[in-house]
């Protein structure tokens, strides 16, 4: 009943592109809940895609074209965070020492690979930002685009901080929620926001 009401409301007030993105989100989320979350690595990719679909739906809803740079950054960044979440769950689970993490396709022997993949996605996130900054010569969207170069190492520092906390066993929840309780993590995020504002 609620899904039908939400669908009717979305069709009535949102652009077609936004409705399509939301429909894809719902379909993929249902697939994730019932099946895809059980498959090794697939669940992390799906989580990252779900975040990308949120960005697409939001952009379509307000009539803003979403940059391919933002989509690429969103995928890499959220893939790193999703991998960190799986790493922390696997490292802290009382069941993982005996083998497979319940309801997931991960085993304790996958910890090193999760960390490697997660840090690779973190580096990719910083690289995407740096390449985007390099593409902005003469941009009319930023008054000081050179500041975006500084944003790349800040994002990398934040993601590495997330992974350090996961590796030290200090992350017992969602990485974003965990960062909200980490003073150094909050300081890094604040620095990133200030740097982005300086570029505008």
PDB file of C-alpha atoms in Angstrom:
ATOM      1  CA  UNK A   1       0.000   0.000   0.000  1.00  0.00           C
ATOM      2  CA  UNK A   2       2.737   2.465   0.987  1.00  0.00           C
ATOM      3  CA  UNK A   3       4.821   1.471  -2.053  1.00  0.00           C
ATOM      4  CA  UNK A   4       1.845   2.062  -4.353  1.00  0.00           C
ATOM      5  CA  UNK A   5       1.185   5.461  -2.772  1.00  0.00           C
ATOM      6  CA  UNK A   6       4.851   6.458  -3.015  1.00  0.00           C
ATOM      7  CA  UNK A   7       4.952   5.360  -6.656  1.00  0.00           C
ATOM      8  CA  UNK A   8       1.845   7.360  -7.541  1.00  0.00           C
ATOM      9  CA  UNK A   9       3.202  10.428  -5.763  1.00  0.00           C
ATOM     10  CA  UNK A  10       6.589  10.161  -7.482  1.00  0.00           C
ATOM     11  CA  UNK A  11       4.979   9.823 -10.920  1.00  0.00           C
ATOM     12  CA  UNK A  12       2.772  12.830 -10.209  1.00  0.00           C
ATOM     13  CA  UNK A  13       5.428  15.284  -9.028  1.00  0.00           C
ATOM     14  CA  UNK A  14       8.828  14.140 -10.338  1.00  0.00           C
ATOM     15  CA  UNK A  15      10.382  14.256 -13.813  1.00  0.00           C
ATOM     16  CA  UNK A  16      10.491  11.009 -15.779  1.00  0.00           C
ATOM     17  CA  UNK A  17      14.257  10.665 -15.324  1.00  0.00           C
ATOM     18  CA  UNK A  18      13.925  10.911 -11.539  1.00  0.00           C
ATOM     19  CA  UNK A  19      11.140   8.314 -11.497  1.00  0.00           C
ATOM     20  CA  UNK A  20      13.258   5.979 -13.634  1.00  0.00           C
ATOM     21  CA  UNK A  21      16.231   6.354 -11.273  1.00  0.00           C
ATOM     22  CA  UNK A  22      14.008   5.686  -8.252  1.00  0.00           C
ATOM     23  CA  UNK A  23      12.470   2.639  -9.934  1.00  0.00           C
ATOM     24  CA  UNK A  24      15.937   1.266 -10.668  1.00  0.00           C
ATOM     25  CA  UNK A  25      16.918   1.969  -7.055  1.00  0.00           C
ATOM     26  CA  UNK A  26      13.910   0.096  -5.649  1.00  0.00           C
ATOM     27  CA  UNK A  27      14.434  -2.879  -7.979  1.00  0.00           C
ATOM     28  CA  UNK A  28      18.134  -3.123  -7.158  1.00  0.00           C
ATOM     29  CA  UNK A  29      17.517  -2.654  -3.421  1.00  0.00           C
ATOM     30  CA  UNK A  30      15.014  -5.503  -3.441  1.00  0.00           C
ATOM     31  CA  UNK A  31      17.442  -7.686  -5.357  1.00  0.00           C
ATOM     32  CA  UNK A  32      20.125  -6.821  -2.832  1.00  0.00           C
ATOM     33  CA  UNK A  33      17.919  -7.642   0.154  1.00  0.00           C
ATOM     34  CA  UNK A  34      16.833 -11.027  -1.149  1.00  0.00           C
ATOM     35  CA  UNK A  35      19.841 -12.305  -3.074  1.00  0.00           C
ATOM     36  CA  UNK A  36      22.736 -10.066  -4.080  1.00  0.00           C
ATOM     37  CA  UNK A  37      23.996  -9.358  -0.550  1.00  0.00           C
ATOM     38  CA  UNK A  38      24.993 -13.023  -0.277  1.00  0.00           C
ATOM     39  CA  UNK A  39      27.485 -12.867  -3.155  1.00  0.00           C
ATOM     40  CA  UNK A  40      31.117 -12.057  -2.536  1.00  0.00           C
ATOM     41  CA  UNK A  41      32.073  -8.569  -3.792  1.00  0.00           C
ATOM     42  CA  UNK A  42      28.782  -8.207  -5.692  1.00  0.00           C
ATOM     43  CA  UNK A  43      27.067  -6.826  -2.594  1.00  0.00           C
ATOM     44  CA  UNK A  44      29.673  -4.059  -2.258  1.00  0.00           C
ATOM     45  CA  UNK A  45      29.344  -3.083  -5.914  1.00  0.00           C
ATOM     46  CA  UNK A  46      25.563  -2.994  -5.568  1.00  0.00           C
ATOM     47  CA  UNK A  47      25.763  -0.781  -2.472  1.00  0.00           C
ATOM     48  CA  UNK A  48      27.972   1.677  -4.358  1.00  0.00           C
ATOM     49  CA  UNK A  49      25.586   1.659  -7.334  1.00  0.00           C
ATOM     50  CA  UNK A  50      22.660   2.356  -5.010  1.00  0.00           C
ATOM     51  CA  UNK A  51      24.412   5.506  -3.803  1.00  0.00           C
ATOM     52  CA  UNK A  52      25.076   6.533  -7.407  1.00  0.00           C
ATOM     53  CA  UNK A  53      21.378   6.063  -8.181  1.00  0.00           C
ATOM     54  CA  UNK A  54      20.524   8.361  -5.273  1.00  0.00           C
ATOM     55  CA  UNK A  55      22.753  11.036  -6.784  1.00  0.00           C
ATOM     56  CA  UNK A  56      21.149  10.544 -10.212  1.00  0.00           C
ATOM     57  CA  UNK A  57      17.625  10.671  -8.765  1.00  0.00           C
ATOM     58  CA  UNK A  58      18.421  13.826  -6.782  1.00  0.00           C
ATOM     59  CA  UNK A  59      19.927  15.554  -9.785  1.00  0.00           C
ATOM     60  CA  UNK A  60      16.989  14.623 -12.002  1.00  0.00           C
ATOM     61  CA  UNK A  61      14.492  15.745  -9.360  1.00  0.00           C
ATOM     62  CA  UNK A  62      15.900  19.282  -9.248  1.00  0.00           C
ATOM     63  CA  UNK A  63      16.712  19.480 -12.946  1.00  0.00           C
ATOM     64  CA  UNK A  64      20.505  19.422 -12.603  1.00  0.00           C
ATOM     65  CA  UNK A  65      22.640  17.356 -14.958  1.00  0.00           C
ATOM     66  CA  UNK A  66      24.914  15.126 -12.894  1.00  0.00           C
ATOM     67  CA  UNK A  67      28.540  15.198 -13.979  1.00  0.00           C
ATOM     68  CA  UNK A  68      30.203  11.898 -14.942  1.00  0.00           C
ATOM     69  CA  UNK A  69      33.011  13.009 -12.614  1.00  0.00           C
ATOM     70  CA  UNK A  70      30.607  13.078  -9.675  1.00  0.00           C
ATOM     71  CA  UNK A  71      29.208   9.665 -10.597  1.00  0.00           C
ATOM     72  CA  UNK A  72      32.700   8.177 -10.808  1.00  0.00           C
ATOM     73  CA  UNK A  73      33.707   9.753  -7.505  1.00  0.00           C
ATOM     74  CA  UNK A  74      30.506   8.583  -5.823  1.00  0.00           C
ATOM     75  CA  UNK A  75      31.064   4.998  -6.936  1.00  0.00           C
ATOM     76  CA  UNK A  76      34.727   4.857  -5.868  1.00  0.00           C
ATOM     77  CA  UNK A  77      34.170   6.614  -2.537  1.00  0.00           C
ATOM     78  CA  UNK A  78      31.118   4.616  -1.496  1.00  0.00           C
ATOM     79  CA  UNK A  79      32.701   1.367  -2.659  1.00  0.00           C
ATOM     80  CA  UNK A  80      35.607   2.083  -0.298  1.00  0.00           C
ATOM     81  CA  UNK A  81      33.193   2.775   2.573  1.00  0.00           C
ATOM     82  CA  UNK A  82      31.140  -0.354   1.823  1.00  0.00           C
ATOM     83  CA  UNK A  83      34.297  -2.461   1.788  1.00  0.00           C
ATOM     84  CA  UNK A  84      35.337  -0.918   5.121  1.00  0.00           C
ATOM     85  CA  UNK A  85      31.972  -1.840   6.594  1.00  0.00           C
ATOM     86  CA  UNK A  86      32.309  -5.443   5.422  1.00  0.00           C
ATOM     87  CA  UNK A  87      35.890  -5.565   6.705  1.00  0.00           C
ATOM     88  CA  UNK A  88      34.848  -4.358  10.157  1.00  0.00           C
ATOM     89  CA  UNK A  89      31.903  -6.761  10.289  1.00  0.00           C
ATOM     90  CA  UNK A  90      34.078  -9.699   9.307  1.00  0.00           C
ATOM     91  CA  UNK A  91      36.921  -8.791  11.666  1.00  0.00           C
ATOM     92  CA  UNK A  92      34.597  -8.291  14.652  1.00  0.00           C
ATOM     93  CA  UNK A  93      32.059 -11.072  14.043  1.00  0.00           C
ATOM     94  CA  UNK A  94      32.245 -13.944  16.553  1.00  0.00           C
ATOM     95  CA  UNK A  95      31.194 -16.257  13.710  1.00  0.00           C
ATOM     96  CA  UNK A  96      33.911 -15.272  11.241  1.00  0.00           C
ATOM     97  CA  UNK A  97      36.665 -17.219  13.032  1.00  0.00           C
ATOM     98  CA  UNK A  98      34.775 -20.407  12.236  1.00  0.00           C
ATOM     99  CA  UNK A  99      34.383 -19.579   8.539  1.00  0.00           C
ATOM    100  CA  UNK A 100      31.782 -17.682   6.569  1.00  0.00           C
ATOM    101  CA  UNK A 101      30.135 -14.507   7.822  1.00  0.00           C
ATOM    102  CA  UNK A 102      26.427 -15.380   8.278  1.00  0.00           C
ATOM    103  CA  UNK A 103      24.275 -14.248   5.360  1.00  0.00           C
ATOM    104  CA  UNK A 104      27.294 -13.045   3.388  1.00  0.00           C
ATOM    105  CA  UNK A 105      29.804 -14.561   1.003  1.00  0.00           C
ATOM    106  CA  UNK A 106      32.831 -13.456   3.005  1.00  0.00           C
ATOM    107  CA  UNK A 107      35.272 -15.529   5.015  1.00  0.00           C
ATOM    108  CA  UNK A 108      38.050 -14.442   7.338  1.00  0.00           C
ATOM    109  CA  UNK A 109      40.641 -15.277   4.685  1.00  0.00           C
ATOM    110  CA  UNK A 110      39.181 -12.442   2.595  1.00  0.00           C
ATOM    111  CA  UNK A 111      40.170  -9.703   5.071  1.00  0.00           C
ATOM    112  CA  UNK A 112      43.421  -8.756   3.338  1.00  0.00           C
ATOM    113  CA  UNK A 113      41.729  -8.619  -0.065  1.00  0.00           C
ATOM    114  CA  UNK A 114      38.936  -6.428   1.272  1.00  0.00           C
ATOM    115  CA  UNK A 115      41.493  -4.014   2.712  1.00  0.00           C
ATOM    116  CA  UNK A 116      43.469  -3.917  -0.545  1.00  0.00           C
ATOM    117  CA  UNK A 117      40.338  -3.294  -2.626  1.00  0.00           C
ATOM    118  CA  UNK A 118      39.052  -0.669  -0.203  1.00  0.00           C
ATOM    119  CA  UNK A 119      42.291   1.303  -0.149  1.00  0.00           C
ATOM    120  CA  UNK A 120      42.510   1.063  -3.953  1.00  0.00           C
ATOM    121  CA  UNK A 121      39.038   2.641  -4.156  1.00  0.00           C
ATOM    122  CA  UNK A 122      40.194   5.342  -1.728  1.00  0.00           C
ATOM    123  CA  UNK A 123      43.171   6.189  -3.955  1.00  0.00           C
ATOM    124  CA  UNK A 124      40.867   6.155  -6.997  1.00  0.00           C
ATOM    125  CA  UNK A 125      38.580   8.665  -5.251  1.00  0.00           C
ATOM    126  CA  UNK A 126      41.457  11.091  -4.711  1.00  0.00           C
ATOM    127  CA  UNK A 127      42.718  10.570  -8.254  1.00  0.00           C
ATOM    128  CA  UNK A 128      39.282  11.331  -9.725  1.00  0.00           C
ATOM    129  CA  UNK A 129      39.160  14.606  -7.790  1.00  0.00           C
ATOM    130  CA  UNK A 130      42.669  15.567  -8.938  1.00  0.00           C
ATOM    131  CA  UNK A 131      41.880  14.774 -12.573  1.00  0.00           C
ATOM    132  CA  UNK A 132      38.642  16.732 -12.309  1.00  0.00           C
ATOM    133  CA  UNK A 133      40.555  19.717 -10.936  1.00  0.00           C
ATOM    134  CA  UNK A 134      43.005  19.447 -13.837  1.00  0.00           C
ATOM    135  CA  UNK A 135      40.106  19.539 -16.305  1.00  0.00           C
ATOM    136  CA  UNK A 136      38.730  22.821 -14.949  1.00  0.00           C
ATOM    137  CA  UNK A 137      40.987  25.340 -16.714  1.00  0.00           C
ATOM    138  CA  UNK A 138      38.789  28.319 -17.536  1.00  0.00           C
ATOM    139  CA  UNK A 139      35.823  26.821 -15.708  1.00  0.00           C
ATOM    140  CA  UNK A 140      32.888  29.128 -15.074  1.00  0.00           C
ATOM    141  CA  UNK A 141      31.678  26.999 -12.164  1.00  0.00           C
ATOM    142  CA  UNK A 142      34.608  27.683  -9.797  1.00  0.00           C
ATOM    143  CA  UNK A 143      36.320  30.981  -9.072  1.00  0.00           C
ATOM    144  CA  UNK A 144      39.401  29.248  -7.595  1.00  0.00           C
ATOM    145  CA  UNK A 145      39.441  25.685  -9.039  1.00  0.00           C
ATOM    146  CA  UNK A 146      43.047  25.139  -7.902  1.00  0.00           C
ATOM    147  CA  UNK A 147      41.680  24.596  -4.382  1.00  0.00           C
ATOM    148  CA  UNK A 148      40.193  21.317  -5.607  1.00  0.00           C
ATOM    149  CA  UNK A 149      43.698  19.886  -5.869  1.00  0.00           C
ATOM    150  CA  UNK A 150      43.909  20.205  -2.088  1.00  0.00           C
ATOM    151  CA  UNK A 151      40.611  18.369  -1.763  1.00  0.00           C
ATOM    152  CA  UNK A 152      42.103  15.186  -3.246  1.00  0.00           C
ATOM    153  CA  UNK A 153      44.567  14.461  -0.390  1.00  0.00           C
ATOM    154  CA  UNK A 154      41.950  15.498   2.170  1.00  0.00           C
ATOM    155  CA  UNK A 155      39.485  12.910   0.858  1.00  0.00           C
ATOM    156  CA  UNK A 156      42.264  10.330   0.748  1.00  0.00           C
ATOM    157  CA  UNK A 157      43.263  11.162   4.336  1.00  0.00           C
ATOM    158  CA  UNK A 158      39.660  10.750   5.511  1.00  0.00           C
ATOM    159  CA  UNK A 159      39.240   7.377   3.797  1.00  0.00           C
ATOM    160  CA  UNK A 160      42.593   6.150   5.113  1.00  0.00           C
ATOM    161  CA  UNK A 161      41.474   7.268   8.580  1.00  0.00           C
ATOM    162  CA  UNK A 162      38.293   5.208   8.146  1.00  0.00           C
ATOM    163  CA  UNK A 163      40.361   2.178   7.178  1.00  0.00           C
ATOM    164  CA  UNK A 164      42.784   2.665  10.079  1.00  0.00           C
ATOM    165  CA  UNK A 165      39.884   2.618  12.520  1.00  0.00           C
ATOM    166  CA  UNK A 166      38.459  -0.476  10.834  1.00  0.00           C
ATOM    167  CA  UNK A 167      41.844  -2.203  10.986  1.00  0.00           C
ATOM    168  CA  UNK A 168      42.333  -1.289  14.656  1.00  0.00           C
ATOM    169  CA  UNK A 169      38.941  -2.701  15.597  1.00  0.00           C
ATOM    170  CA  UNK A 170      37.546   0.705  16.537  1.00  0.00           C
ATOM    171  CA  UNK A 171      34.768   0.706  13.950  1.00  0.00           C
ATOM    172  CA  UNK A 172      31.685  -1.115  15.175  1.00  0.00           C
ATOM    173  CA  UNK A 173      29.078   0.552  12.993  1.00  0.00           C
ATOM    174  CA  UNK A 174      28.584   2.223   9.650  1.00  0.00           C
ATOM    175  CA  UNK A 175      31.777   4.086   8.577  1.00  0.00           C
ATOM    176  CA  UNK A 176      29.928   7.382   8.168  1.00  0.00           C
ATOM    177  CA  UNK A 177      28.297   7.044  11.600  1.00  0.00           C
ATOM    178  CA  UNK A 178      31.655   6.070  13.064  1.00  0.00           C
ATOM    179  CA  UNK A 179      33.296   9.150  11.532  1.00  0.00           C
ATOM    180  CA  UNK A 180      30.662  11.322  13.200  1.00  0.00           C
ATOM    181  CA  UNK A 181      32.056  10.213  16.573  1.00  0.00           C
ATOM    182  CA  UNK A 182      35.725  10.533  15.577  1.00  0.00           C
ATOM    183  CA  UNK A 183      37.106  14.027  16.322  1.00  0.00           C
ATOM    184  CA  UNK A 184      39.987  13.700  13.862  1.00  0.00           C
ATOM    185  CA  UNK A 185      37.649  12.349  11.189  1.00  0.00           C
ATOM    186  CA  UNK A 186      35.306  15.291  11.730  1.00  0.00           C
ATOM    187  CA  UNK A 187      38.221  17.713  11.501  1.00  0.00           C
ATOM    188  CA  UNK A 188      39.285  16.203   8.176  1.00  0.00           C
ATOM    189  CA  UNK A 189      35.728  16.448   6.837  1.00  0.00           C
ATOM    190  CA  UNK A 190      35.512  20.078   7.983  1.00  0.00           C
ATOM    191  CA  UNK A 191      38.769  20.795   6.178  1.00  0.00           C
ATOM    192  CA  UNK A 192      37.379  19.212   3.035  1.00  0.00           C
ATOM    193  CA  UNK A 193      34.217  21.317   3.189  1.00  0.00           C
ATOM    194  CA  UNK A 194      36.247  24.494   3.746  1.00  0.00           C
ATOM    195  CA  UNK A 195      38.493  23.639   0.815  1.00  0.00           C
ATOM    196  CA  UNK A 196      35.523  23.036  -1.496  1.00  0.00           C
ATOM    197  CA  UNK A 197      33.916  26.324  -0.438  1.00  0.00           C
ATOM    198  CA  UNK A 198      37.200  28.125  -1.145  1.00  0.00           C
ATOM    199  CA  UNK A 199      37.124  26.759  -4.689  1.00  0.00           C
ATOM    200  CA  UNK A 200      33.648  28.145  -5.404  1.00  0.00           C
TER     201      UNK A 200
END
